[in-house]
Coordinates of C-alpha atoms in Angstrom, one line a residue:
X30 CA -56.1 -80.0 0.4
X31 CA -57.8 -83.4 1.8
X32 CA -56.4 -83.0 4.7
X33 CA -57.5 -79.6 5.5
X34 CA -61.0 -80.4 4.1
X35 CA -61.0 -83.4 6.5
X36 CA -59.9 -81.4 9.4
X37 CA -62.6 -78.2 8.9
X38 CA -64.8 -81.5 8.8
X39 CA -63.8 -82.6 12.3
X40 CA -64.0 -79.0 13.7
X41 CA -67.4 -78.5 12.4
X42 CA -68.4 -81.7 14.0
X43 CA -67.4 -80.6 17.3
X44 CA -68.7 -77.3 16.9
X45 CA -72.0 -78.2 16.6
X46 CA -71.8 -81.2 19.6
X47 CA -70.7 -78.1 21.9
X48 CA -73.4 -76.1 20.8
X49 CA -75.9 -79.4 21.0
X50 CA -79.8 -77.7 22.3
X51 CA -80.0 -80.6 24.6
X52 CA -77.1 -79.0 26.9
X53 CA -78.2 -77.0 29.5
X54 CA -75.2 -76.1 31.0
X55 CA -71.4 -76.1 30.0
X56 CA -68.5 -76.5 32.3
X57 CA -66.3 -77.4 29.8
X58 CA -64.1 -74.5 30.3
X59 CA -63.1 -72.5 27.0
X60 CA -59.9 -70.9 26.3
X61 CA -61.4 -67.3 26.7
X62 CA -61.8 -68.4 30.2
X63 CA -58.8 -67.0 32.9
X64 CA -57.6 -68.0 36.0
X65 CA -58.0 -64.5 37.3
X66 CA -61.8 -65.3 36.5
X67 CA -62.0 -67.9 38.6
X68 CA -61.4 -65.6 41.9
X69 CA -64.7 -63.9 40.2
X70 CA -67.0 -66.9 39.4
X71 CA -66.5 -65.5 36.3
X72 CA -68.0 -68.0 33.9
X73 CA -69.3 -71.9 34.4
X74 CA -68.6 -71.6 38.4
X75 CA -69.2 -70.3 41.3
X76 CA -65.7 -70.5 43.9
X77 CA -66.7 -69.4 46.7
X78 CA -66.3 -72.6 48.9
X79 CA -63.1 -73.1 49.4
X80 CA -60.5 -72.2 52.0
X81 CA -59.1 -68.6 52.8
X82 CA -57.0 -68.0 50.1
X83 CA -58.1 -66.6 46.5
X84 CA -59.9 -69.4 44.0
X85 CA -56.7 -70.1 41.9
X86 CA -55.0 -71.0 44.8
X87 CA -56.9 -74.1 44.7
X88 CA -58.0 -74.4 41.3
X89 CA -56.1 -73.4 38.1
X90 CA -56.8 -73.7 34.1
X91 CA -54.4 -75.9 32.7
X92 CA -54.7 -74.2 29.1
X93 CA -52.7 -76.3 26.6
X94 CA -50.7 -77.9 29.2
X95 CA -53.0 -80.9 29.4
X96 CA -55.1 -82.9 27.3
X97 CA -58.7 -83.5 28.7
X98 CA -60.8 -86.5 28.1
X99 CA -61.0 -86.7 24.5
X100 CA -64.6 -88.1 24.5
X101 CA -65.7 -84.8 23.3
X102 CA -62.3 -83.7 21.5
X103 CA -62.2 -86.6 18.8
X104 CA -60.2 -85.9 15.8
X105 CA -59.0 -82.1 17.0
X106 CA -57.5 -83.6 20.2
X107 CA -53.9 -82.5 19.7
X108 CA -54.6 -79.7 17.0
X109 CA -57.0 -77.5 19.0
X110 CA -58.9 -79.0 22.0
X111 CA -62.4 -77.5 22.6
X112 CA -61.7 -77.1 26.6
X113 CA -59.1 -76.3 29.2
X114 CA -58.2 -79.2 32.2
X115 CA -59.1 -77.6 35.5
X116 CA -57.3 -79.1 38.6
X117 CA -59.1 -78.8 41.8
X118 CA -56.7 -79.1 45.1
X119 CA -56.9 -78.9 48.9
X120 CA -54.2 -77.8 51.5
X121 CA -53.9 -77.1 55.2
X122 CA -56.0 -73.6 54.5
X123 CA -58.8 -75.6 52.8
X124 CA -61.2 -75.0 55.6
X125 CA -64.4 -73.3 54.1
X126 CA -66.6 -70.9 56.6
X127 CA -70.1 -71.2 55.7
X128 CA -72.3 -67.9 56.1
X129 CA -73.1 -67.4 59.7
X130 CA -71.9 -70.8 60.8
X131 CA -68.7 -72.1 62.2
X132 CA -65.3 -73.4 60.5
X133 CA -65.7 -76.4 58.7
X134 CA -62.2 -78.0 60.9
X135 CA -63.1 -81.5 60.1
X136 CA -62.8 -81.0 56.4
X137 CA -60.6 -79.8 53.7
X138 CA -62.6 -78.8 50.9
X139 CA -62.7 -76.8 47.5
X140 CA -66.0 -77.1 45.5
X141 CA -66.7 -75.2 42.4
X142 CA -70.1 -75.4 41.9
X143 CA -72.2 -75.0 38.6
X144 CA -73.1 -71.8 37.7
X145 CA -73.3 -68.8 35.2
X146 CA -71.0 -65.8 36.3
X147 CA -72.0 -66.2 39.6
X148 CA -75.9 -67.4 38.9
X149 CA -76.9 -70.8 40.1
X150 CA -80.0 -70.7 42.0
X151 CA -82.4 -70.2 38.6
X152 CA -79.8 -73.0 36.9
X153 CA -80.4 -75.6 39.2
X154 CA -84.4 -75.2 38.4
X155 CA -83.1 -75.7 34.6
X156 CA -80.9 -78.5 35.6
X157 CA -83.2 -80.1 37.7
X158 CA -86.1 -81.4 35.9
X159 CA -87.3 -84.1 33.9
X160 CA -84.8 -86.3 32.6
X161 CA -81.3 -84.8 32.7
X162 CA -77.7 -86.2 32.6
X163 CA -74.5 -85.0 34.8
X164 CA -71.1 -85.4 32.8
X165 CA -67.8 -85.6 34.2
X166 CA -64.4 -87.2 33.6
X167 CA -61.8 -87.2 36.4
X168 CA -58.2 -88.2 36.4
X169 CA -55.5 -88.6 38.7
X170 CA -53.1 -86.2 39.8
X171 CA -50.1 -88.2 40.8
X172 CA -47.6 -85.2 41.9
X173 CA -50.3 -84.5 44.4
X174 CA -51.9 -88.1 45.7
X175 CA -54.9 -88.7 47.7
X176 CA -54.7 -90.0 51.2
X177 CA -57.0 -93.1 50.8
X178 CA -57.0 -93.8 54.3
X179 CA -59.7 -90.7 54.3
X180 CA -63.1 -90.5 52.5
X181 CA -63.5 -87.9 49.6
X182 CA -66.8 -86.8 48.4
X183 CA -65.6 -85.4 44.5
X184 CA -69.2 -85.3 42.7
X185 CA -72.6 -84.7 44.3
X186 CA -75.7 -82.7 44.0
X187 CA -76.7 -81.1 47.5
X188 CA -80.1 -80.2 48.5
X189 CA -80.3 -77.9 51.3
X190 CA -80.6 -80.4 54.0
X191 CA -77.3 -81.8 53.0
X192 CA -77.8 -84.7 51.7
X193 CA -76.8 -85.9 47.8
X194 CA -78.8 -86.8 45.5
X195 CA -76.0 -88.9 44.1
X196 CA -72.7 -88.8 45.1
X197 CA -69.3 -90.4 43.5
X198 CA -66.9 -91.5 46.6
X199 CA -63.1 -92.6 46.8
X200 CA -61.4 -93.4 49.6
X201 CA -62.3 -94.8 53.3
X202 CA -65.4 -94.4 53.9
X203 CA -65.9 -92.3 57.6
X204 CA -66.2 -94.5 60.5
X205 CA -66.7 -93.8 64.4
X206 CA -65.2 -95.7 65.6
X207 CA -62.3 -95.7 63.2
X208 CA -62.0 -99.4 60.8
X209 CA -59.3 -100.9 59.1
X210 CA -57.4 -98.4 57.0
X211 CA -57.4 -98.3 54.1
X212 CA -60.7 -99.6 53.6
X213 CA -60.2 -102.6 51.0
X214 CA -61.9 -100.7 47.9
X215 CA -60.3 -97.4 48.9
X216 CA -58.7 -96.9 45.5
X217 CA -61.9 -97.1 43.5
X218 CA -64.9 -94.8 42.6
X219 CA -68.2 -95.3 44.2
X220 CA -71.3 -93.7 42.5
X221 CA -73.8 -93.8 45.3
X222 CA -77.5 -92.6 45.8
X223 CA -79.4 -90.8 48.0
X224 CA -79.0 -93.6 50.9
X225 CA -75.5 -94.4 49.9
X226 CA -76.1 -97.2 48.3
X227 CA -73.4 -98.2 46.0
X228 CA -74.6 -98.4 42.7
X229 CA -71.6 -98.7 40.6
X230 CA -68.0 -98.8 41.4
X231 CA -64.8 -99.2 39.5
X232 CA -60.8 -98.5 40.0
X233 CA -59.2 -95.5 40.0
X234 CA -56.2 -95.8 37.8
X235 CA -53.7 -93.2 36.9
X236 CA -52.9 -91.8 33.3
X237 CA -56.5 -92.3 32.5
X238 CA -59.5 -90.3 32.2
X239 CA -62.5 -92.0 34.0
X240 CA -65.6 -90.6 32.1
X241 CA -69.2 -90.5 33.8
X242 CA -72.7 -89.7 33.2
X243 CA -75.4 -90.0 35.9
X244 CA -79.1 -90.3 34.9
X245 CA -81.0 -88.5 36.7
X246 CA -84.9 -88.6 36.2
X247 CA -86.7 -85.9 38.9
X248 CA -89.8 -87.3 38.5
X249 CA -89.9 -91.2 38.9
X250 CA -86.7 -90.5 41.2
X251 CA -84.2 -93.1 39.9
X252 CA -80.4 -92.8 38.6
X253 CA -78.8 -94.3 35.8
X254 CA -75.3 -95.0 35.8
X255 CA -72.6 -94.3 32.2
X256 CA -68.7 -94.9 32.4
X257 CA -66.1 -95.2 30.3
X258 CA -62.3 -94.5 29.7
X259 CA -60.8 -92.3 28.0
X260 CA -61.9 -92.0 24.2
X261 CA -64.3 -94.8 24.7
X262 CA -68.2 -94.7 24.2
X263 CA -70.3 -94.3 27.6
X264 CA -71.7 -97.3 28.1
X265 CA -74.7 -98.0 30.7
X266 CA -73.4 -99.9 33.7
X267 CA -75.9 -99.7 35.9
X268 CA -79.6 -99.4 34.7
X269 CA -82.2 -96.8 36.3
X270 CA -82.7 -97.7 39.9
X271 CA -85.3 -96.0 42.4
X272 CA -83.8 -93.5 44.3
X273 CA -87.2 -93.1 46.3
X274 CA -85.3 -91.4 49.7
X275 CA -84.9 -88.0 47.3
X276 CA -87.8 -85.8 48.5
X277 CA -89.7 -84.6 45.1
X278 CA -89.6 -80.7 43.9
X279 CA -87.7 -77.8 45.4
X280 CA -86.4 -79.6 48.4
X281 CA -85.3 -82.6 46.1
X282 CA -83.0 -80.3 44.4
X283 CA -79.9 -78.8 44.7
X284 CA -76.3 -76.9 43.9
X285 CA -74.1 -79.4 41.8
X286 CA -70.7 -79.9 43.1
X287 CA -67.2 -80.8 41.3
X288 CA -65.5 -80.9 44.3
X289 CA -62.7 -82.6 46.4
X290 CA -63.8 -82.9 49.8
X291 CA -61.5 -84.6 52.2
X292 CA -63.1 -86.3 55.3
X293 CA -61.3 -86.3 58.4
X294 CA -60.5 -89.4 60.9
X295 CA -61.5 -89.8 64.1
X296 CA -58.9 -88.0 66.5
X297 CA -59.1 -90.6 70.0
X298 CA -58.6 -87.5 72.2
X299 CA -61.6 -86.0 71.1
X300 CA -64.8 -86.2 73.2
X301 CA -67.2 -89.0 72.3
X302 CA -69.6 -86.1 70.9
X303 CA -66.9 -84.7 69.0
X304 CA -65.7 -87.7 67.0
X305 CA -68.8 -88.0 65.2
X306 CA -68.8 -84.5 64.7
X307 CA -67.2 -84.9 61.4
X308 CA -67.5 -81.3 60.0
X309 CA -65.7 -79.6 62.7
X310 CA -63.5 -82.4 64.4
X311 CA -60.8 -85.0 63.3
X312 CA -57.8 -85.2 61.9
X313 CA -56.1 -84.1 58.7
X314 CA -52.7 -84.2 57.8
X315 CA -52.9 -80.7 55.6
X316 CA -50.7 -82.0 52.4
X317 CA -51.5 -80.7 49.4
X318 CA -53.8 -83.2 47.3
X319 CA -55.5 -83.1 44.1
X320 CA -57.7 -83.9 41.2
X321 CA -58.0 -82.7 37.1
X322 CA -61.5 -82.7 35.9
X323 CA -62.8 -81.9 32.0
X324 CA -66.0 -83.0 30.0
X325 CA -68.2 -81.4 32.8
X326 CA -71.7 -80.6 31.4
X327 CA -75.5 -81.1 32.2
X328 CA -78.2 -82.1 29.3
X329 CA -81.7 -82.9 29.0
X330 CA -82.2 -86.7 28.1
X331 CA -85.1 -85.5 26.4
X332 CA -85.8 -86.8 23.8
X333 CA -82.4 -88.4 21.6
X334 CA -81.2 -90.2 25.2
X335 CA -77.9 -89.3 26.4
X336 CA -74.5 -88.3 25.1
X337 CA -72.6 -91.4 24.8
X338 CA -69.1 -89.1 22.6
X339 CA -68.3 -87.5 19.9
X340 CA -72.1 -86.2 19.6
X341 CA -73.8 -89.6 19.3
X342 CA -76.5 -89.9 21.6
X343 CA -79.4 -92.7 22.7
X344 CA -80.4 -95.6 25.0
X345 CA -78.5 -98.4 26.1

């Protein structure tokens, strides 16, 4: 009888840290969630950038097949996990056609991008303001392996004029002309700001969840860095730090991306105007590469600080 008291305890406790009022939107994907939704933007995303082929051939709900982080599953982990993994890949047929423009060539790409059935224009006003945190936890998959000789944008927030508000990095970073490769700190994450300024970086190891949160305060314009691994607390590594290049309102704001988004390299028999073309020219090998994401959410820091696990929240 202790034991099931004990374990109507723990679910209660992460009942109410999934229904917290400080989260403004939930991409922890519940098990009422299908992958036939996904080809819909049924629920937390929108799919529509992505290659030709239907959503879930690209990304797929990994139901009870896989444990996700278990910063917010403590206690239920293995009984009854609150979300579902979602791996996000790229192939050969990852090239996304924006509306009215031309083939993105130069990348591989599949985004899903934060939304509610299909909604994200009035979310990103609700996302976007104040003080508000961006949770994510990314692991490795090893049957499908990134090519770190390339760069991969995985995280960002993109305001119309393309740019990211912040952005987390792996890989080579895109050269023209073409450096060594790989780049020395391929294998690790970089979170960057607005002028790509590294503010944080650590290794990308496999069999691990890599937890983040990135402060993100709209009106002072700075970023604050969390990480941790696995079922450890976030912990602050790096303090809030202007991010002054960010333009202020609207044009400040943007869609927010879980993505993997593969760079190309420079192809030598290009023209010298097409190698730094790097959306439409380059080369790409076309294997089949991939990452699992889980704990994906967005809350208000205002005013019990941010969600460090297991529903305790506050300042460093």
């Amino acid at each position: 009888m202790q034991g099931l008291i004990r374990l109507v305890y723990f679910a209660g406790i992460l009942a109410s840290t999934y229904a917290s009022a400080s989260v403004i939107w939930d991409g922890r994907v519940p098990f009422n969630v299908t992958n036939a939704d996904l080809d819909t933007s049924t629920g937390p995303f929108l799919t529509v950038v992505k290659g030709s082929e239907n959503a879930t051939h690209y990304n797929h709900l990994l139901g009870h097949s896989k444990i996700p982080t278990p910063l917010w599953n403590e206690g239920l982990l293995q009984l009854v996990p609150r979300e579902q993994v979602i791996s996000v890949s790229i192939d050969n047929s990852s090239v996304f056609i924006p509306g009215g423009g031309l083939p993105q060539f130069g990348f591989r790409r599949t985004d899903l991008i934060a939304a509610v059935n299909g909604e994200h224009t009035e979310l990103i006003t609700r996302m976007e303001q104040n003080t508000t945190v961006f949770h994510f936890s990314i692991q490795k998959n090893d049957l499908h392996p990134l090519n770190y000789s390339h760069e991969y944008q995985i995280v960002f927030i993109e305001p119309n004029d393309g740019s990211h508000v912040f952005g987390i990095q792996l890989g080579s970073p895109f050269t023209d002309p073409t450096g060594p490769l790989p780049d020395p700190n391929a294998h690790s994450f970089k979170v960057l700001d607005h002028a790509l300024n590294v503010l944080f970086s650590t290794p990308f190891t496999s069999n691990t969840w890599h937890n983040f949160a990135v402060e993100v305060d709209w009106n002072a314009r700075t970023l604050a860095v969390w990480y941790s691994e696995d079922a450890e607390l976030l912990r602050l590594v790096k303090a809030a730090t202007p991010n002054p290049t960010t333009a202020l309102g609207p044009d400040g704001q943007g869609d927010f991306h879980i993505a993997l988004l593969k760079l190309p390299i420079v192809n030598p028999a290009d023209s010298p105007a097409d190698q730094g073309d790097v959306v439409h020219h380059g080369i790409q090998e076309g294997t089949t590469e991939g990452l699992f994401y889980s704990g994906v959410f967005v809350e208000s820091a205002e005013p019990q600080g941010v969600s460090k696990g297991f529903g305790i929240r506050g300042t460093a």
